[in-house]
Coordinates of C-alpha atoms and ligand atoms in Angstrom, one line a residue:
X1 CA -158.1 -1.8 -0.4
X2 CA -158.2 -1.6 -4.1
X3 CA -161.6 -1.2 -5.7
X4 CA -160.7 -4.1 -8.0
X5 CA -160.7 -7.7 -7.1
X6 CA -160.0 -10.9 -9.1
X7 CA -163.1 -12.4 -10.8
X8 CA -165.0 -14.8 -8.6
X9 CA -163.6 -18.3 -8.3
X10 CA -160.2 -17.9 -9.9
X11 CA -157.0 -19.2 -8.3
X12 CA -154.0 -16.9 -8.0
X13 CA -150.5 -17.6 -6.9
X14 CA -148.3 -14.9 -5.5
X15 CA -145.2 -14.8 -3.3
X16 CA -144.4 -16.7 -1.2
X17 CA -146.9 -19.5 -2.1
X18 CA -146.2 -19.1 -5.9
X19 CA -142.8 -20.6 -5.3
X20 CA -144.5 -23.7 -4.0
X21 CA -146.9 -23.7 -6.9
X22 CA -144.0 -23.5 -9.3
X23 CA -142.3 -26.4 -7.6
X24 CA -145.4 -28.6 -7.9
X25 CA -146.0 -27.8 -11.5
X26 CA -142.3 -28.3 -12.4
X27 CA -142.3 -31.7 -10.7
X28 CA -145.3 -32.8 -12.7
X29 CA -143.8 -31.6 -16.0
X30 CA -140.4 -33.1 -15.1
X31 CA -142.0 -36.5 -14.8
X32 CA -143.6 -36.2 -18.3
X33 CA -140.3 -35.2 -19.8
X34 CA -138.6 -38.2 -18.3
X35 CA -140.9 -40.5 -20.3
X36 CA -140.2 -38.8 -23.6
X37 CA -143.2 -36.3 -23.7
X38 CA -142.5 -33.1 -25.6
X39 CA -144.1 -29.7 -25.0
X40 CA -147.2 -28.7 -27.0
X41 CA -148.2 -25.1 -26.4
X42 CA -151.8 -24.3 -27.5
X43 CA -154.2 -21.4 -27.5
X44 CA -156.5 -21.0 -24.5
X45 CA -159.5 -20.5 -26.8
X46 CA -160.8 -22.6 -29.6
X47 CA -163.9 -22.8 -31.8
X48 CA -166.8 -23.8 -29.6
X49 CA -167.6 -26.7 -31.8
X50 CA -164.3 -28.4 -31.1
X51 CA -165.5 -28.9 -27.5
X52 CA -169.2 -29.7 -28.2
X53 CA -168.1 -32.4 -30.6
X54 CA -165.0 -33.6 -28.8
X55 CA -166.0 -33.4 -25.1
X56 CA -169.7 -34.3 -25.7
X57 CA -173.0 -32.4 -25.3
X58 CA -174.3 -34.6 -22.5
X59 CA -171.4 -33.5 -20.2
X60 CA -171.8 -30.8 -17.5
X61 CA -168.6 -29.3 -18.9
X62 CA -170.2 -28.6 -22.3
X63 CA -173.8 -28.1 -21.3
X64 CA -173.3 -25.8 -18.2
X65 CA -169.7 -24.8 -17.7
X66 CA -168.2 -23.4 -20.8
X67 CA -167.1 -19.8 -21.1
X68 CA -168.4 -19.2 -24.6
X69 CA -168.6 -15.8 -26.4
X70 CA -168.8 -14.4 -29.8
X71 CA -165.6 -12.7 -31.0
X72 CA -165.5 -9.6 -33.2
X73 CA -165.8 -11.6 -36.3
X74 CA -169.0 -13.3 -35.1
X75 CA -167.4 -16.6 -34.5
X76 CA -168.3 -18.7 -31.4
X77 CA -165.2 -19.0 -29.3
X78 CA -164.8 -21.0 -26.0
X79 CA -162.1 -20.7 -23.4
X80 CA -160.7 -24.3 -23.2
X81 CA -162.4 -26.3 -20.4
X82 CA -159.9 -29.1 -20.9
X83 CA -156.8 -29.9 -23.0
X84 CA -157.3 -33.1 -25.0
X85 CA -159.6 -31.8 -27.7
X86 CA -157.2 -28.9 -28.5
X87 CA -154.3 -31.3 -28.7
X88 CA -156.2 -33.5 -31.2
X89 CA -157.1 -30.4 -33.2
X90 CA -153.5 -29.3 -33.4
X91 CA -152.1 -32.8 -34.1
X92 CA -154.6 -33.2 -37.0
X93 CA -154.0 -29.7 -38.3
X94 CA -150.3 -30.1 -38.4
X95 CA -150.5 -33.7 -39.8
X96 CA -148.6 -35.2 -36.8
X97 CA -151.2 -38.0 -37.0
X98 CA -149.7 -39.0 -40.4
X99 CA -146.1 -38.9 -39.2
X100 CA -144.0 -40.8 -36.8
X101 CA -146.1 -42.5 -34.1
X102 CA -146.7 -42.3 -31.2
X103 CA -147.1 -38.6 -30.7
X104 CA -146.2 -37.9 -27.1
X105 CA -146.9 -34.4 -25.8
X106 CA -147.3 -32.5 -22.5
X107 CA -149.0 -29.2 -21.8
X108 CA -149.5 -26.9 -18.8
X109 CA -151.7 -24.0 -18.3
X110 CA -155.0 -22.5 -17.4
X111 CA -158.4 -24.1 -18.1
X112 CA -161.8 -22.6 -17.6
X113 CA -165.1 -24.1 -16.3
X114 CA -167.9 -22.0 -14.9
X115 CA -168.4 -24.2 -11.8
X116 CA -169.6 -23.2 -8.4
X117 CA -166.4 -22.1 -6.7
X118 CA -165.2 -23.7 -3.5
X119 CA -161.8 -24.7 -2.0
X120 CA -160.1 -26.7 -4.8
X121 CA -162.7 -25.9 -7.4
X122 CA -162.1 -22.9 -9.5
X123 CA -163.4 -21.2 -12.6
X124 CA -159.9 -20.8 -13.9
X125 CA -157.6 -23.6 -12.8
X126 CA -154.3 -25.2 -13.8
X127 CA -153.6 -28.5 -15.3
X128 CA -150.5 -30.4 -16.4
X129 CA -151.5 -32.9 -19.0
X130 CA -150.0 -35.5 -21.3
X131 CA -151.3 -37.3 -24.4
X132 CA -149.8 -40.4 -26.1
X133 CA -151.4 -40.7 -29.5
X134 CA -151.2 -43.6 -32.0
X135 CA -150.5 -46.6 -29.8
X136 CA -152.8 -49.4 -28.8
X137 CA -150.4 -51.2 -26.5
X138 CA -151.6 -51.6 -22.9
X139 CA -148.0 -50.8 -21.8
X140 CA -148.5 -47.2 -22.8
X141 CA -151.6 -47.0 -20.6
X142 CA -149.4 -48.1 -17.7
X143 CA -146.8 -45.6 -18.7
X144 CA -149.2 -42.7 -18.6
X145 CA -150.5 -43.7 -15.2
X146 CA -146.9 -44.1 -14.0
X147 CA -146.0 -40.6 -15.1
X148 CA -148.6 -39.2 -12.8
X149 CA -147.9 -41.6 -10.0
X150 CA -144.1 -41.0 -10.1
X151 CA -144.7 -37.3 -9.9
X152 CA -146.9 -37.6 -6.9
X153 CA -144.3 -39.9 -5.2
X154 CA -141.5 -37.4 -6.1
X155 CA -143.5 -34.6 -4.4
X156 CA -143.7 -36.8 -1.4
X157 CA -147.5 -37.4 -1.5
X158 CA -148.7 -40.4 0.4
X159 CA -152.4 -40.1 1.1
X160 CA -153.8 -40.7 -2.3
X161 CA -155.2 -43.7 -4.2
X162 CA -155.4 -44.7 -7.8
X163 CA -158.7 -45.9 -9.1
X164 CA -158.9 -47.7 -12.5
X165 CA -161.5 -49.2 -14.7
X166 CA -162.1 -50.2 -18.2
X167 CA -164.9 -48.7 -20.2
X168 CA -164.4 -51.3 -23.0
X169 CA -164.4 -51.0 -26.7
X170 CA -167.3 -49.9 -29.0
X171 CA -168.7 -53.5 -29.1
X172 CA -168.6 -53.7 -25.3
X173 CA -170.4 -50.4 -24.9
X174 CA -173.0 -51.1 -27.6
X175 CA -174.2 -54.2 -25.8
X176 CA -173.9 -52.6 -22.4
X177 CA -175.7 -49.4 -23.3
X178 CA -178.5 -51.4 -24.7
X179 CA -179.0 -53.2 -21.4
X180 CA -178.4 -50.0 -19.4
X181 CA -181.0 -48.2 -21.4
X182 CA -183.6 -50.9 -20.9
X183 CA -182.8 -50.9 -17.2
X184 CA -183.2 -47.1 -17.1
X185 CA -186.5 -47.3 -19.0
X186 CA -187.9 -49.2 -16.0
X187 CA -187.1 -46.4 -13.6
X188 CA -189.3 -43.5 -12.6
X189 CA -187.2 -40.5 -13.7
X190 CA -188.0 -36.9 -14.7
X191 CA -187.9 -35.7 -18.3
X192 CA -184.6 -33.8 -18.0
X193 CA -182.8 -36.8 -16.5
X194 CA -184.2 -39.1 -19.3
X195 CA -183.0 -36.6 -21.9
X196 CA -179.5 -36.7 -20.4
X197 CA -179.7 -40.5 -20.4
X198 CA -180.7 -40.6 -24.0
X199 CA -177.5 -38.8 -25.0
X200 CA -175.2 -40.8 -22.7
X201 CA -176.8 -43.3 -20.4
X202 CA -173.6 -43.6 -18.3
X203 CA -174.1 -40.0 -17.1
X204 CA -176.8 -41.2 -14.7
X205 CA -174.1 -42.8 -12.5
X206 CA -172.7 -39.4 -12.1
X207 CA -176.0 -37.9 -10.7
X208 CA -175.6 -36.3 -7.3
X209 CA -179.2 -36.9 -6.2
X210 CA -179.6 -39.6 -3.6
X211 CA -182.7 -41.0 -5.1
X212 CA -181.1 -41.3 -8.5
X213 CA -178.0 -42.9 -7.0
X214 CA -180.2 -45.4 -5.2
X215 CA -182.0 -46.3 -8.4
X216 CA -178.8 -46.7 -10.3
X217 CA -177.3 -49.0 -7.6
X218 CA -179.1 -51.9 -9.3
X219 CA -178.0 -51.1 -12.8
X220 CA -175.8 -53.5 -14.8
X221 CA -172.0 -52.9 -14.5
X222 CA -170.0 -52.2 -17.6
X223 CA -167.0 -54.3 -16.5
X224 CA -169.2 -57.4 -16.8
X225 CA -169.6 -56.7 -20.5
X226 CA -166.0 -56.4 -21.5
X227 CA -165.1 -58.3 -24.7
X228 CA -162.2 -60.8 -24.4
X229 CA -160.0 -58.3 -26.2
X230 CA -160.9 -55.4 -23.8
X231 CA -160.5 -57.7 -20.9
X232 CA -157.0 -58.9 -22.0
X233 CA -155.9 -55.3 -22.6
X234 CA -157.1 -54.3 -19.1
X235 CA -155.4 -57.4 -17.5
X236 CA -152.2 -56.4 -19.1
X237 CA -152.5 -52.8 -17.8
X238 CA -153.0 -54.2 -14.3
X239 CA -150.1 -56.5 -14.7
X240 CA -147.8 -53.6 -15.7
X241 CA -148.9 -51.5 -12.8
X242 CA -148.1 -54.4 -10.4
X243 CA -144.7 -54.7 -12.0
X244 CA -144.2 -50.9 -11.5
X245 CA -145.3 -51.4 -7.8
X246 CA -148.1 -48.9 -8.3
X247 CA -151.1 -49.7 -6.0
X248 CA -154.6 -49.4 -7.5
X249 CA -158.2 -50.1 -6.8
X250 CA -160.8 -51.2 -9.4
X251 CA -163.7 -48.8 -9.5
X252 CA -166.3 -50.3 -11.8
X253 CA -168.7 -47.4 -11.3
X254 CA -166.3 -44.7 -12.4
X255 CA -167.8 -42.1 -14.6
X256 CA -165.4 -39.7 -16.2
X257 CA -166.8 -36.2 -16.7
X258 CA -166.0 -36.1 -20.4
X259 CA -167.6 -38.3 -23.1
X260 CA -164.6 -39.3 -25.2
X261 CA -163.3 -42.1 -23.0
X262 CA -163.0 -45.8 -24.0
X263 CA -161.0 -48.6 -22.5
X264 CA -158.7 -47.8 -19.6
X265 CA -159.8 -44.9 -17.5
X266 CA -158.4 -43.8 -14.1
X267 CA -158.6 -41.2 -11.4
X268 CA -156.2 -40.2 -8.6
X269 CA -158.1 -39.3 -5.4
X270 CA -156.5 -37.6 -2.4
X271 CA -157.8 -38.4 1.0
X272 CA -157.1 -35.1 2.6
X273 CA -159.0 -32.7 0.4
X274 CA -162.7 -33.1 1.2
X275 CA -165.2 -32.8 -1.6
X276 CA -162.7 -31.8 -4.4
X277 CA -160.6 -34.8 -4.0
X278 CA -159.8 -35.6 -7.6
X279 CA -156.2 -34.6 -8.1
X280 CA -156.0 -36.0 -11.6
X281 CA -157.7 -38.3 -14.1
X282 CA -157.5 -39.5 -17.6
X283 CA -157.9 -42.5 -19.9
X284 CA -158.0 -43.8 -23.4
X285 CA -160.1 -42.3 -26.2
X286 CA -160.5 -44.5 -29.3
X287 CA -162.8 -42.5 -31.6
X288 CA -161.9 -38.9 -30.7
X289 CA -159.3 -38.2 -33.3
X290 CA -161.3 -39.6 -36.2
X291 CA -164.4 -37.8 -34.9
X292 CA -162.5 -34.5 -35.2
X293 CA -161.5 -35.3 -38.8
X294 CA -158.1 -37.0 -38.2
X295 CA -156.7 -40.4 -38.7
X296 CA -158.4 -43.2 -36.8
X297 CA -155.9 -43.4 -34.0
X298 CA -156.4 -44.2 -30.4
X299 CA -154.7 -42.2 -27.6
X300 CA -154.4 -42.0 -23.9
X301 CA -153.6 -39.2 -21.5
X302 CA -154.3 -37.4 -18.3
X303 CA -154.9 -34.0 -16.8
X304 CA -153.6 -33.3 -13.3
X305 CA -155.1 -30.5 -11.3
X306 CA -152.1 -28.4 -10.1
X307 CA -154.2 -26.3 -7.7
X308 CA -155.5 -29.4 -5.9
X309 CA -152.1 -31.2 -5.9
X310 CA -150.7 -28.0 -4.2
X311 CA -153.4 -28.2 -1.6
X312 CA -152.7 -31.9 -1.1
X313 CA -149.0 -31.2 -0.6
X314 CA -149.9 -28.5 2.0
X315 CA -152.3 -30.9 3.7
X316 CA -149.5 -33.5 4.0
X317 CA -147.1 -30.8 5.3
X318 CA -144.6 -31.3 2.4
X319 CA -141.8 -28.7 2.5
X320 CA -140.3 -26.9 -0.4
X321 CA -137.0 -28.5 -1.2
X322 CA -134.0 -26.3 -0.2
X323 CA -132.5 -26.4 -3.7
X324 CA -135.3 -24.2 -4.9
X325 CA -134.8 -21.6 -2.3
X326 CA -132.8 -18.4 -3.0
X327 CA -129.2 -19.4 -2.3
X328 CA -127.7 -16.1 -1.0
X329 CA -128.9 -12.8 0.3
X330 CA -126.2 -10.1 0.2
X331 CA -126.4 -7.2 2.7
X332 CA -124.3 -4.2 1.9
X333 CA -123.6 -2.0 4.9
X334 CA -122.8 1.6 4.1
X335 CA -122.6 3.6 0.8
X336 CA -119.2 2.3 -0.1
X337 CA -120.2 -1.3 0.0
X338 CA -123.1 -0.9 -2.4
X339 CA -121.3 -1.1 -5.7
X340 CA -119.0 -4.0 -4.7
X341 CA -122.1 -5.8 -3.3
X342 CA -124.2 -5.5 -6.5
X343 CA -121.1 -6.4 -8.6
X344 CA -120.5 -9.5 -6.5
X345 CA -124.1 -10.5 -6.7
X346 CA -124.0 -10.1 -10.5
X347 CA -120.8 -12.3 -10.8
X348 CA -122.4 -15.0 -8.6
X349 CA -125.6 -15.0 -10.7
X350 CA -123.6 -15.3 -13.9
X351 CA -121.8 -18.3 -12.3
X352 CA -125.2 -20.0 -11.8
X353 CA -126.1 -19.1 -8.2
X354 CA -129.3 -17.4 -7.2
X355 CA -128.6 -14.2 -5.3
X356 CA -130.6 -11.2 -4.1
X357 CA -129.4 -8.0 -2.5
X358 CA -130.7 -5.8 0.3
X359 CA -131.4 -2.6 -1.5
X360 CA -132.2 0.7 0.2
X361 CA -130.4 2.1 3.2
X362 CA -131.7 -0.3 5.8
X363 CA -130.0 -0.8 9.1
X364 CA -128.5 -4.2 9.7
X365 CA -131.5 -5.5 11.7
X366 CA -134.0 -4.6 9.0
X367 CA -131.7 -6.0 6.3
X368 CA -131.4 -9.3 8.1
X369 CA -135.2 -9.4 8.5
X370 CA -135.4 -9.0 4.7
X371 CA -132.9 -11.8 4.3
X372 CA -135.0 -14.0 6.5
X373 CA -138.2 -13.1 4.6
X374 CA -136.5 -13.9 1.2
X375 CA -136.2 -17.5 2.3
X376 CA -132.5 -17.5 1.4
X377 CA -130.3 -20.3 2.6
X378 CA -127.3 -18.1 3.3
X379 CA -126.8 -14.4 4.1
X380 CA -123.6 -12.4 3.9
X381 CA -123.0 -8.9 5.2
X382 CA -120.6 -6.8 3.2
X383 CA -119.3 -3.7 4.9
X384 CA -116.2 -1.6 4.5
X385 CA -114.3 -3.9 6.8
X386 CA -115.2 -7.0 4.8
X387 CA -114.2 -5.3 1.6
X388 CA -110.9 -4.1 3.0
X389 CA -109.9 -7.5 4.6
X390 CA -111.5 -9.7 1.9
X391 CA -113.0 -11.8 4.7
X392 CA -116.7 -12.1 5.6
X393 CA -119.1 -14.2 7.7
X394 CA -121.4 -16.5 5.8
X395 CA -124.5 -17.1 7.8
X396 CA -126.5 -20.2 7.4
X397 CA -130.1 -19.0 7.7
X398 CA -131.5 -22.4 8.7
X399 CA -129.1 -23.1 11.5
X400 CA -128.1 -19.6 12.5
X401 CA -124.4 -20.7 12.4
X402 CA -121.8 -18.5 10.7
X403 CA -118.5 -19.4 9.1
X404 CA -115.6 -17.2 7.9
X405 CA -115.2 -17.1 4.2
X406 CA -112.7 -15.4 1.8
X407 CA -114.5 -13.2 -0.7
X408 CA -112.1 -14.2 -3.4
X409 CA -113.1 -17.9 -3.2
X410 CA -116.8 -17.3 -2.3
X411 CA -118.0 -18.3 -5.7
X412 CA -116.2 -21.6 -5.7
X413 CA -117.2 -22.3 -2.1
X414 CA -120.8 -21.7 -2.8
X415 CA -120.9 -23.7 -6.0
X416 CA -119.4 -26.6 -4.0
X417 CA -122.1 -26.2 -1.4
X418 CA -125.0 -26.5 -3.9
Ligands
HAM501 P1 -160.8 -33.9 -15.9 O1 -161.0 -35.1 -15.0 O2 -162.0 -33.2 -16.3 O3 -160.0 -34.5 -17.2 O4 -159.8 -32.9 -15.2 C1 -158.5 -33.4 -14.7 C2 -158.2 -32.7 -13.4 O5 -158.3 -31.3 -13.4 C3 -159.1 -33.1 -12.3 O6 -158.8 -34.4 -11.7 C4 -158.9 -32.0 -11.3 O7 -157.8 -32.3 -10.5 C5 -158.6 -30.8 -12.2 N1 -159.8 -29.9 -12.3 C6 -160.9 -30.1 -13.1 N2 -161.8 -29.1 -12.9 C7 -161.3 -28.3 -11.9 C8 -161.7 -27.1 -11.3 N3 -162.9 -26.5 -11.6 N4 -160.9 -26.5 -10.4 C9 -159.7 -27.1 -10.0 N5 -159.3 -28.2 -10.6 C10 -160.0 -28.8 -11.5 C11 -159.6 -33.7 -18.2 O8 -159.6 -32.5 -18.2 C12 -159.1 -34.5 -19.4 N6 -158.7 -33.6 -20.5 C13 -157.9 -35.3 -18.9 C14 -157.4 -36.2 -20.0 C15 -156.3 -36.0 -20.8 N7 -157.9 -37.3 -20.4 C16 -157.2 -37.8 -21.5 N8 -156.3 -37.0 -21.7

């Protein structure tokens, strides 16, 4: 065993599972592309202040979980714990907030949070996210939710639910927070908890301790404070979701882990994952952009946890679709067959097929084992006889059946098959 191991709590994907990971990630991205989102590729580290200001100091993410260090120039740098703040920074920096609106972007990559590792909770994890900036319309809220939901359905996931809520506008929250604070002031809580509550009173709903949960059960509910405008917006989002045939449940006690949320907020929860059941979440953020120095634009987006979605697919027994498998595994038999085999493989690849070759001087049995392990859909043995006659047997690796093929037309035949 190597003396080196990956740092504690990181997720890694290597063959054969990496192919499955890739399939999940691509399916999520594909759904974003289909709704007009374009790639935004950002650094994995930013100025620490971007996150303390953007994500909020009362959050666990900022107060306990950031990977922060000083770089060689003495600047405080943080590995991105989430994607939205970085997107805002970039959109402002490149003046996209002053151009054609909305700005619709997707991103995919690693994020970092120093959490206690367990299955589905990692210190380096993967998200696919989208942000739609510069639109107030409730229809875009529904679109964002639908991008995630369509991707889950495309993957074949069934055992998940969508929870939605509205956190209201600033007027809603001002009134609500006042009442919530006076409710909290009647409770018997320790100093640290009160300090947390004084930065963001809503955080107390997120407390894991039973006794705090019990105390908060009697607290006022934000949903009862929505202004008529916020209410109408939320009603329209629900109406759209119904039109889209997307099932949802209202969760009026949802607390998102990041402070920038306003209005529509949502979470996707998978039933087969145990404690780490949140496979994605997001919502609207009204003041974030202006708080970071940009135009006063609203936005909405989500982050989907690719690691957890992969676990969810595995829990539901979802198979990798055959079109992602290697299409052909070529097995040259004997020295003379090697060059024609690699040449044929190369021609087929150029024509658009995916092809691998059994390298080395393996006996037929070993080479066929390698073909099996490769996950290829078809295998073809190329020996001196096949080269001389121009005829070979194409073996279907799933069924075990073989059919005779002419080498000259192999490319056409395979292209027709796929
Ligand atoms: P978030 O809810 O903090 O939102 O994270 C989104 C998803 O990332 C979670 O639902 C979960 O699937 C995954 N995730 C979070 N932490 C971990 C972890 N330690 N290990 C594995 N997976 C994890 C955000 O990050 C927002 N930026 C989403 C957003 C975009 N809101 C608006 N726009």
